[in-house]
Coordinates of C-alpha atoms and ligand atoms in Angstrom, one line a residue:
Chain A
M250 CA 0.0 0.0 0.0
T251 CA 2.7 2.4 -0.9
G252 CA 2.4 5.2 -3.3
T253 CA 5.0 7.6 -4.6
T254 CA 4.1 11.2 -5.1
G255 CA 7.3 12.1 -7.0
G256 CA 9.5 15.2 -7.0
E257 CA 10.8 16.5 -3.7
R258 CA 7.9 15.0 -2.0
P259 CA 8.2 12.2 0.6
E260 CA 7.5 8.6 0.0
V261 CA 4.0 7.9 1.5
A262 CA 2.7 4.7 3.1
V263 CA -0.7 4.2 4.6
T264 CA -2.1 1.6 7.0
P265 CA -5.8 1.1 6.2
R266 CA -6.1 -1.5 9.1
T267 CA -5.6 1.2 11.8
C268 CA -7.4 4.0 9.9
V269 CA -10.8 5.0 11.4
G270 CA -11.9 7.1 8.5
T271 CA -11.8 10.7 10.0
G272 CA -10.8 12.3 6.7
V273 CA -8.3 14.5 8.4
C274 CA -5.6 13.4 5.9
A275 CA -7.7 14.2 2.9
F276 CA -8.5 17.6 4.3
Y277 CA -4.8 18.5 4.4
A278 CA -3.7 16.7 1.3
P279 CA -6.7 15.8 -0.9
A280 CA -4.6 14.9 -4.0
T281 CA -2.6 12.3 -1.9
F282 CA -5.2 10.7 0.4
E283 CA -8.7 9.5 -0.1
L284 CA -11.1 7.0 1.5
D285 CA -12.2 3.8 -0.1
E286 CA -15.8 2.4 -0.1
R287 CA -15.3 1.0 3.4
G288 CA -14.1 4.4 4.6
R289 CA -10.4 3.5 5.0
V290 CA -7.5 5.5 3.7
R291 CA -5.8 4.8 0.4
I292 CA -3.4 6.7 -1.8
A293 CA -5.4 8.9 -4.1
T294 CA -5.6 8.2 -7.8
G295 CA -7.0 11.5 -9.0
P296 CA -5.1 14.4 -10.6
G297 CA -3.3 17.2 -8.8
E298 CA -0.4 17.3 -6.4
D299 CA 0.0 18.3 -2.8
S300 CA 3.1 20.1 -1.4
A301 CA 5.4 18.3 0.9
E302 CA 4.1 20.6 3.7
D303 CA 0.5 19.5 3.0
I304 CA 1.5 15.8 3.1
G305 CA 3.5 16.4 6.2
N306 CA 0.5 18.1 7.8
A307 CA -1.7 15.1 6.9
A308 CA 0.7 12.6 8.4
E309 CA 1.2 14.6 11.6
A310 CA -2.5 15.2 12.1
C311 CA -3.7 11.7 11.5
P312 CA -5.3 10.7 14.8
T313 CA -4.3 7.1 14.5
Q314 CA -0.8 7.4 13.0
S315 CA -1.9 5.5 9.9
I316 CA 0.4 7.5 7.6
T317 CA 4.1 7.2 7.5
L318 CA 6.6 9.3 5.5
S319 CA 10.1 8.7 4.5
S320 CA 12.1 11.2 2.5
T321 CA 13.3 9.8 -0.8
D322 CA 17.0 10.6 -0.2
E323 CA 17.1 8.4 2.9
R324 CA 16.3 5.3 0.9
Chain B
M146 CA -41.0 27.8 1.7
L147 CA -37.8 27.8 3.7
L148 CA -37.7 31.6 3.6
E149 CA -41.3 31.7 4.9
E150 CA -40.6 29.3 7.7
I151 CA -37.5 31.1 8.8
S152 CA -39.0 34.6 8.6
R153 CA -41.7 33.4 11.1
L154 CA -39.1 32.5 13.8
D155 CA -39.6 34.7 16.9
P156 CA -36.9 37.4 17.0
D157 CA -37.2 37.9 20.8
K158 CA -36.7 34.2 21.4
I159 CA -33.7 34.2 19.1
R160 CA -32.2 37.0 21.1
T161 CA -32.6 35.3 24.5
L162 CA -31.5 31.9 23.2
F163 CA -28.3 33.2 21.6
D164 CA -27.4 35.7 24.3
T165 CA -23.6 35.6 24.2
G166 CA -23.1 38.6 26.5
G167 CA -25.7 37.9 29.1
E168 CA -26.8 36.0 32.2
Y169 CA -26.7 32.6 30.8
R170 CA -23.0 32.7 29.9
R171 CA -22.1 34.4 33.2
A172 CA -23.5 31.4 35.0
I173 CA -21.3 29.0 33.0
S174 CA -17.8 30.4 33.5
G175 CA -16.0 33.6 33.1
G176 CA -18.8 35.0 30.9
D177 CA -17.5 38.5 31.8
Y178 CA -13.9 37.8 31.1
V179 CA -12.7 40.2 28.5
E180 CA -9.1 40.6 29.5
D181 CA -6.2 39.9 27.2
F182 CA -6.7 36.1 27.0
H183 CA -3.6 35.5 24.8
T184 CA -1.3 37.4 27.0
D185 CA -2.6 35.6 30.1
L186 CA -2.1 32.3 28.4
R187 CA 1.4 33.2 27.3
R188 CA 2.4 34.0 30.9
A189 CA 1.0 30.7 32.0
R190 CA 2.8 28.7 29.3
E191 CA 6.1 30.6 29.9
S192 CA 6.1 29.6 33.5
G193 CA 5.8 25.9 32.6
P194 CA 3.8 23.6 30.3
V195 CA 1.7 22.0 33.1
H196 CA 0.4 23.6 36.2
E197 CA -1.6 22.5 39.2
G198 CA -5.2 23.9 39.3
C199 CA -7.8 24.6 36.7
V200 CA -7.2 27.1 33.8
E201 CA -9.0 29.9 35.7
E202 CA -6.8 29.4 38.8
V203 CA -3.6 29.3 36.7
L204 CA -4.7 32.7 35.2
G205 CA -5.1 34.1 38.7
L206 CA -8.9 34.0 38.7
P207 CA -11.1 32.5 41.4
R208 CA -12.0 28.9 41.0
P209 CA -15.3 29.0 39.1
E210 CA -18.5 27.5 40.5
Y211 CA -18.5 24.4 38.3
A212 CA -15.0 23.5 39.3
Q213 CA -15.8 23.8 43.0
R214 CA -17.8 20.6 42.7
W215 CA -14.7 18.6 41.6
T216 CA -13.4 16.2 44.2
E217 CA -10.4 15.1 42.2
P218 CA -7.1 17.1 41.9
A219 CA -6.9 19.2 38.8
F220 CA -4.0 20.1 36.5
S221 CA -3.8 22.2 33.3
A222 CA -1.6 21.9 30.2
F223 CA -0.7 24.8 28.0
D224 CA 1.8 23.7 25.4
Y225 CA 1.3 22.0 22.0
A226 CA 3.3 18.9 22.6
T227 CA 1.7 18.1 25.9
V228 CA -1.9 18.7 24.9
N229 CA -1.4 16.8 21.6
A230 CA 0.2 13.8 23.5
V231 CA -2.7 13.7 26.1
F232 CA -5.3 13.6 23.3
R233 CA -3.5 10.7 21.6
D234 CA -2.8 8.7 24.7
D235 CA -6.3 7.6 25.5
E236 CA -5.1 4.7 27.7
T237 CA -3.4 7.0 30.2
F238 CA -5.8 9.9 29.8
N239 CA -9.4 8.8 29.0
S240 CA -12.8 10.4 28.6
Q241 CA -14.4 8.8 31.7
I242 CA -14.9 12.3 33.1
L243 CA -17.4 13.0 30.3
R244 CA -19.7 10.1 31.3
G245 CA -21.6 12.7 33.3
T246 CA -23.4 13.4 30.0
F247 CA -24.8 9.9 29.9
A248 CA -27.6 10.6 32.3
T249 CA -29.1 13.4 30.1
F250 CA -27.9 12.6 26.6
G251 CA -27.9 8.8 26.9
P252 CA -24.7 6.8 26.3
N253 CA -22.7 8.6 23.7
I254 CA -19.3 8.6 22.1
L255 CA -18.0 11.7 23.9
G256 CA -17.6 9.7 27.2
M257 CA -16.7 6.3 25.7
D258 CA -13.2 5.0 25.4
G259 CA -11.1 2.5 23.5
A260 CA -12.9 -0.3 21.5
E261 CA -16.3 0.7 22.7
H262 CA -15.8 4.3 21.4
A263 CA -14.4 3.0 18.1
R264 CA -17.4 0.7 17.5
H265 CA -19.9 3.5 18.1
R266 CA -18.0 6.2 16.3
A267 CA -17.8 4.0 13.2
V268 CA -21.6 4.1 13.0
V269 CA -21.8 7.8 12.6
Q270 CA -18.5 8.6 10.9
P271 CA -19.7 8.1 7.3
S272 CA -22.5 10.6 7.6
F273 CA -20.0 13.3 8.6
G274 CA -17.1 12.4 6.3
R275 CA -15.8 14.6 3.6
A276 CA -17.7 12.6 1.0
A277 CA -21.0 13.5 2.7
M278 CA -20.3 17.3 2.5
R279 CA -21.8 17.8 -0.9
W280 CA -25.1 16.4 0.5
W281 CA -24.9 18.6 3.6
T282 CA -24.2 21.7 1.5
D283 CA -26.7 21.1 -1.3
R284 CA -29.4 19.8 0.9
W285 CA -29.1 22.2 3.9
I286 CA -26.3 24.7 4.2
A287 CA -26.6 26.5 0.9
G288 CA -30.3 27.1 1.1
I289 CA -30.4 28.1 4.7
T290 CA -27.5 30.6 4.2
D291 CA -29.2 32.0 1.1
T292 CA -32.4 32.5 3.0
L293 CA -30.8 34.1 6.0
L294 CA -28.8 36.5 3.9
R295 CA -31.8 37.4 1.7
R296 CA -33.4 38.8 4.8
V297 CA -30.6 41.3 5.4
E298 CA -28.9 42.1 2.1
G299 CA -31.3 44.9 1.1
R300 CA -31.0 46.7 4.4
G301 CA -27.4 47.9 4.2
R302 CA -26.8 46.9 7.8
A303 CA -27.1 43.8 9.9
E304 CA -26.3 42.2 13.2
L305 CA -24.6 39.1 11.7
N306 CA -24.2 37.3 15.1
L307 CA -28.0 36.7 15.3
D308 CA -29.0 37.3 11.7
L309 CA -26.7 34.6 10.4
C310 CA -24.0 33.0 12.6
A311 CA -26.4 31.8 15.3
L312 CA -29.1 30.4 13.1
L313 CA -27.1 28.7 10.3
P314 CA -25.6 25.8 12.4
L315 CA -28.7 25.2 14.5
L316 CA -31.0 25.1 11.4
T317 CA -28.6 22.9 9.6
I318 CA -28.7 20.3 12.3
T319 CA -32.4 20.5 13.1
G320 CA -33.1 20.6 9.3
S321 CA -31.0 17.5 8.8
F322 CA -33.0 15.8 11.5
G323 CA -36.2 16.7 9.7
V324 CA -37.4 19.0 12.6
R325 CA -39.5 21.8 11.3
M326 CA -37.9 25.3 11.5
A327 CA -40.6 26.5 13.9
E328 CA -39.7 23.6 16.3
S329 CA -36.0 24.3 16.0
L330 CA -35.9 27.1 18.5
R331 CA -37.9 25.1 21.0
L332 CA -35.5 22.1 20.6
R333 CA -32.5 24.4 21.2
E334 CA -34.2 25.9 24.3
V335 CA -34.8 22.4 25.7
I336 CA -31.2 21.3 24.9
E337 CA -29.8 24.4 26.6
R338 CA -31.7 23.6 29.7
M339 CA -30.5 20.0 29.5
I340 CA -26.8 21.1 29.7
G341 CA -27.2 24.4 31.7
A342 CA -24.6 24.9 34.4
D343 CA -27.0 26.3 37.0
V344 CA -30.0 24.1 36.1
P345 CA -31.1 21.7 38.9
R346 CA -30.6 18.1 38.1
E347 CA -34.3 17.2 38.0
D348 CA -34.9 20.0 35.5
K349 CA -32.1 18.7 33.3
L350 CA -33.6 15.3 33.3
A351 CA -37.0 16.8 32.5
A352 CA -35.4 18.7 29.5
S353 CA -33.8 15.5 28.3
A354 CA -37.2 13.7 28.4
E355 CA -38.7 16.6 26.5
A356 CA -36.1 16.3 23.8
A357 CA -37.0 12.6 23.6
D358 CA -40.7 13.5 23.2
M359 CA -39.8 15.7 20.3
L360 CA -37.3 13.3 18.6
L361 CA -38.4 9.8 19.3
P362 CA -41.6 10.0 17.2
L363 CA -39.5 11.4 14.4
I364 CA -37.0 8.6 14.6
A365 CA -39.8 6.0 14.6
H366 CA -41.4 7.7 11.7
R367 CA -38.2 7.6 9.6
R368 CA -37.7 3.9 10.2
E369 CA -41.0 3.3 8.4
N370 CA -40.9 6.2 6.0
P371 CA -37.3 7.0 5.1
R372 CA -36.6 10.5 3.7
D373 CA -33.5 12.3 2.4
D374 CA -32.4 13.3 5.9
L375 CA -29.9 12.4 8.6
I376 CA -32.2 10.5 10.9
S377 CA -33.3 8.3 8.0
R378 CA -29.6 7.6 7.3
L379 CA -28.7 6.8 10.9
V380 CA -31.6 4.4 11.5
R381 CA -30.3 2.3 8.6
E382 CA -26.8 2.0 10.1
R383 CA -25.6 -1.1 12.0
V384 CA -23.7 -1.4 15.2
R385 CA -20.9 -4.0 15.8
D386 CA -21.4 -5.3 19.3
E387 CA -18.5 -6.3 21.6
D388 CA -18.8 -10.0 20.5
G389 CA -18.5 -9.0 16.8
T390 CA -22.1 -9.4 15.8
L391 CA -23.8 -6.7 13.7
R392 CA -27.2 -5.4 14.8
A393 CA -29.5 -2.6 13.9
V394 CA -28.9 0.7 15.7
T395 CA -31.6 1.3 18.3
D396 CA -33.9 4.4 18.5
E397 CA -32.3 5.2 21.9
E398 CA -28.9 5.2 20.4
V399 CA -30.0 7.6 17.6
L400 CA -31.7 9.8 20.2
A401 CA -28.5 10.0 22.3
F402 CA -26.5 10.9 19.3
A403 CA -29.0 13.5 18.2
R404 CA -28.8 15.1 21.7
L405 CA -25.0 15.1 21.4
I406 CA -24.7 16.7 18.0
L407 CA -27.3 19.4 19.0
T408 CA -25.0 20.4 21.8
A409 CA -21.7 19.8 20.1
G410 CA -22.5 21.2 16.7
S411 CA -24.7 24.3 16.9
G412 CA -23.2 26.6 19.5
T413 CA -19.6 25.8 18.6
T414 CA -20.0 26.6 14.9
W415 CA -22.1 29.7 15.6
R416 CA -19.5 31.3 17.8
Q417 CA -16.5 30.2 15.6
L418 CA -18.1 31.8 12.5
G419 CA -18.6 34.9 14.6
I420 CA -15.0 34.9 15.7
T421 CA -13.9 34.5 12.1
L422 CA -15.9 37.5 11.0
W423 CA -14.8 39.5 14.1
A424 CA -11.1 38.9 13.3
L425 CA -11.6 39.8 9.6
L426 CA -13.6 42.9 10.4
N427 CA -10.8 44.0 12.7
N428 CA -8.2 43.4 9.9
P429 CA -9.8 45.0 6.9
D430 CA -6.7 44.4 4.7
Q431 CA -7.0 40.7 5.3
L432 CA -10.8 40.8 4.8
G433 CA -10.1 42.5 1.4
A434 CA -7.5 39.9 0.5
V435 CA -9.9 37.1 1.3
R436 CA -12.6 38.8 -0.7
R437 CA -10.4 39.1 -3.8
D438 CA -8.8 35.6 -3.5
R439 CA -11.3 33.0 -2.4
S440 CA -8.7 30.4 -2.0
L441 CA -7.9 32.3 1.2
V442 CA -11.3 31.4 2.7
R443 CA -9.9 28.1 3.9
A444 CA -6.9 29.8 5.4
A445 CA -9.1 32.4 7.1
I446 CA -11.2 29.6 8.7
E447 CA -8.1 27.6 9.8
E448 CA -6.5 30.7 11.2
S449 CA -9.6 31.7 13.1
L450 CA -9.7 28.2 14.6
R451 CA -6.0 28.3 15.6
W452 CA -6.1 31.9 16.8
E453 CA -9.3 31.8 18.9
V454 CA -11.2 28.6 19.2
T455 CA -14.6 29.1 20.9
D456 CA -14.2 26.2 23.3
P457 CA -10.7 26.6 24.6
T458 CA -10.6 23.9 27.3
F459 CA -11.4 20.2 27.2
F460 CA -10.8 17.5 29.9
R461 CA -9.4 14.1 30.4
M462 CA -8.9 11.8 33.5
A463 CA -5.6 10.2 34.4
T464 CA -6.1 6.4 34.6
R465 CA -2.7 5.9 36.3
D466 CA 0.1 8.0 37.8
A467 CA 1.8 9.9 35.0
L468 CA 4.4 12.5 34.4
L469 CA 3.3 15.4 32.3
G470 CA 5.5 18.3 31.4
G471 CA 7.7 17.4 34.4
V472 CA 4.7 17.5 36.8
R473 CA 3.5 14.4 38.6
I474 CA -0.1 13.6 37.9
P475 CA -1.7 11.2 40.4
A476 CA -4.1 8.6 39.0
G477 CA -7.7 9.9 39.1
S478 CA -6.7 13.5 38.4
R479 CA -8.5 15.7 36.0
V480 CA -6.3 17.2 33.3
A481 CA -7.5 20.4 31.6
L482 CA -6.2 20.8 28.1
C483 CA -6.0 24.5 27.0
L484 CA -6.3 24.3 23.3
T485 CA -5.9 28.1 22.7
A486 CA -2.6 28.1 24.6
A487 CA -1.4 25.1 22.7
N488 CA -2.4 26.8 19.4
H489 CA -0.2 29.8 20.4
D490 CA 2.9 27.7 21.1
P491 CA 5.8 29.8 19.8
S492 CA 7.8 26.7 19.1
R493 CA 5.2 25.9 16.3
W494 CA 3.9 29.3 15.1
D495 CA 5.8 32.6 14.6
A496 CA 4.2 35.6 16.3
P497 CA 1.4 33.3 17.4
D498 CA -0.8 36.0 19.0
A499 CA -1.2 37.7 15.6
F500 CA -4.2 36.8 13.4
D501 CA -2.6 36.2 10.0
V502 CA -4.4 34.4 7.2
F503 CA -1.2 34.3 5.2
R504 CA 0.8 32.2 7.7
P505 CA 1.7 28.6 6.5
L506 CA -1.0 26.1 7.5
R507 CA 0.0 23.8 10.3
P508 CA -2.5 21.5 12.1
H509 CA -4.0 23.1 15.2
L510 CA -5.8 21.3 18.1
S511 CA -9.1 23.2 17.9
F512 CA -10.9 20.0 16.8
A513 CA -8.9 18.0 19.4
G514 CA -6.8 15.1 18.2
G515 CA -6.6 11.3 18.7
P516 CA -9.7 9.1 18.7
H517 CA -12.1 11.8 19.8
V518 CA -11.1 14.3 17.1
C519 CA -14.2 16.3 16.3
L520 CA -16.7 14.3 14.3
G521 CA -18.3 17.4 12.9
M522 CA -15.1 19.1 11.7
H523 CA -15.8 18.8 8.0
L524 CA -19.4 20.0 8.6
A525 CA -18.3 23.0 10.7
R526 CA -15.8 23.9 7.9
A527 CA -18.4 23.5 5.2
E528 CA -20.9 25.7 7.0
M529 CA -18.2 28.4 7.7
T530 CA -17.0 28.2 4.1
V531 CA -20.4 28.6 2.5
A532 CA -21.3 31.4 4.9
L533 CA -18.1 33.3 4.4
N534 CA -18.2 33.1 0.7
A535 CA -21.9 34.1 0.6
I536 CA -21.1 37.1 2.8
L537 CA -18.2 38.2 0.6
D538 CA -20.4 37.7 -2.5
R539 CA -23.5 39.5 -1.3
L540 CA -22.5 42.1 1.3
P541 CA -20.0 44.3 -0.6
D542 CA -17.6 46.6 1.3
L543 CA -18.5 44.9 4.6
R544 CA -17.3 46.9 7.7
W545 CA -18.1 47.6 11.3
D546 CA -21.2 49.7 11.8
P547 CA -19.7 53.1 12.8
D548 CA -22.7 54.0 15.0
E549 CA -22.4 50.9 17.2
P550 CA -19.9 50.1 19.9
R551 CA -17.2 47.7 18.7
P552 CA -17.9 44.3 20.2
V553 CA -15.2 42.4 22.2
L554 CA -14.6 38.6 22.5
M555 CA -15.8 37.4 25.8
G556 CA -15.7 34.4 28.0
L557 CA -13.3 31.7 29.2
Q558 CA -15.5 29.0 27.7
M559 CA -17.8 29.5 24.8
R560 CA -15.9 32.4 23.7
G561 CA -17.3 34.7 21.0
P562 CA -18.4 38.2 20.2
A563 CA -21.7 39.3 21.8
R564 CA -22.7 41.2 18.6
L565 CA -21.5 41.7 15.1
P566 CA -23.0 45.0 13.9
V567 CA -22.0 45.7 10.3
V568 CA -22.8 47.9 7.4
F569 CA -22.3 47.2 3.7
G570 CA -23.0 48.4 0.2
Ligands
HEM97 C1 -16.1 25.1 14.9 C2 -16.9 24.2 15.4 C3 -16.5 23.1 16.3 C4 -15.4 23.0 17.2 C5 -14.4 24.0 17.5 C6 -15.5 21.6 17.7 C7 -14.6 21.1 18.6 C8 -14.6 19.8 19.1 C9 -13.6 19.2 20.0 C10 -12.4 20.0 20.6 C11 -14.0 17.9 20.3 C12 -13.2 16.9 21.2 C13 -13.9 16.7 22.5 C14 -13.1 15.8 23.4 O1 -12.2 15.2 22.9 O2 -13.4 15.7 24.6 C15 -15.2 17.7 19.5 C16 -15.8 16.5 19.5 C17 -17.0 16.3 18.9 N1 -17.7 17.2 18.0 FE1 -17.1 19.0 17.5 N2 -16.6 21.0 17.2 C18 -17.2 21.8 16.3 C19 -18.3 21.5 15.5 C20 -19.0 20.3 15.5 C21 -20.1 20.1 14.7 C22 -20.7 21.0 13.6 C23 -20.5 18.8 15.1 C24 -21.7 18.0 14.5 C25 -22.3 17.6 14.0 C26 -19.7 18.3 16.1 C27 -19.8 17.1 16.7 C28 -18.8 16.6 17.6 C29 -19.0 15.2 18.2 C30 -20.1 14.3 18.0 C31 -17.8 15.1 19.0 C32 -17.5 13.8 19.8 C33 -16.5 13.0 19.0 C34 -16.0 11.8 19.8 O3 -16.1 11.8 21.1 O4 -15.5 10.8 19.2 N3 -18.7 19.3 16.3 N4 -15.5 18.8 18.8
SF4_98 S1 -6.4 10.9 9.0 FE1 -5.7 8.8 9.6 S2 -7.5 7.9 10.5 FE2 -8.2 9.7 9.5 S3 -8.8 8.9 7.4 FE3 -6.7 9.6 7.2 S4 -5.5 7.8 7.7 FE4 -7.5 7.3 8.4

């Protein structure tokens, strides 16, 4: 369940199992996160891009820590 | 039709029900407090992230009446890291303390913890998710906003606190229940009595029963005759019990939830929208910028939430001995979390006491965090977004009414402006 957002942006991984469907992540970074039919997080497939700050805000604010980031140059 | 129903609402009743400056708020806590809140909070935070005593005491005020009833020791937290950590650690700091609401609301998610909370929150989460906001906006928010503004836009002046801010969130929720507009004010009156700080217990229970008399027939009706409303949606939901079996949600569960969102969702959004307008009216350059560039509406709302959230203090209970910001917290203590102080933490925001719609967006704690993060956050944002855009579209050159005294923000809880007298056009 890992999606890359490219450019300077961090590598993003989500854990749907712990997600409770608050939509906090999609508020901060709507082009990166969305909810599936069961209301669990997944990497968004739509167009558009979020800034690294937006994605960072989403990961930080997720109430269940279901989003992890790793910067591309660490890998 | 909506316009007609809304125009028949009794203005005197609206005035007493939404009296931010008056007796009702004084009875709750610090209703008269108009000091420099942010400076007082900064002093508290600078002398340590966690203090013994309730927020009022730390600010040097007398212990308020509601806090005199507490038998447990109290502590207050003022920095971002501590408040955030407490919200997220629901094993050490749980919501037991909010079970007091069960007697009047019925069992509800606010006072539940752990797996029980998760099972019940999952029932209502989809109706308040981002995907549901188109429905909320098209079905309720846009029409109610339009109707309320149509009443004032030809007059050139308005008192936006009552004319718009107070009514929009209440009518959105009662409308979504399927309660008629005329009944909405009575429902609010009953709910206010149910949660009133100085209301005797038996009167609170009577008010709770009165709310049931208004809502239970509606819930039963929607089970048999579903409509395009929230109650019809909720009665179709299923609850997962502790043993894993799925069952239909009960009428009593829907009733408790309805009582909860009437209290959690109408007063809060009313005052927060008022605070947003108050801050923009006091910063006409920022108001102009938001009017010209509507992508700033989102920033203005988030900055208003960060800078001055209407309900600045929430509580948790320590389930075991803990160390918080270097202070020893004995098991059973009450911990007050001061959201406004956390939202002004200088380690996270530059010049935190300034209202600045241009600052980079960073998550604030005004909708809490962790498992109890506000269920209605997307709805509150949708209401404020629609209202702010409509005001900017339809009330040109909006400014304070020069013939009226400038309102101040009041209160240590339920903060907000008492009035918003404006002229336009
Ligand atoms: C600007 C407006 C609002 C603010 C500042 C706000 C703030 C909050 C906060 C801080 C909490 C956490 C309480 C705690 O953890 O003890 C909360 C919870 C809650 N809010 Fe809001 N709220 C707002 C609007 C709404 C609206 C519009 C609704 C409703 C429909 C709503 C429904 C709820 C519910 C049901 C909870 C309990 C969630 C849970 O315990 O899981 N709120 N809100
Ligand atoms: S913020 Fe976290 S819990 Fe909420 S929907 Fe996104 S991943 Fe799930």
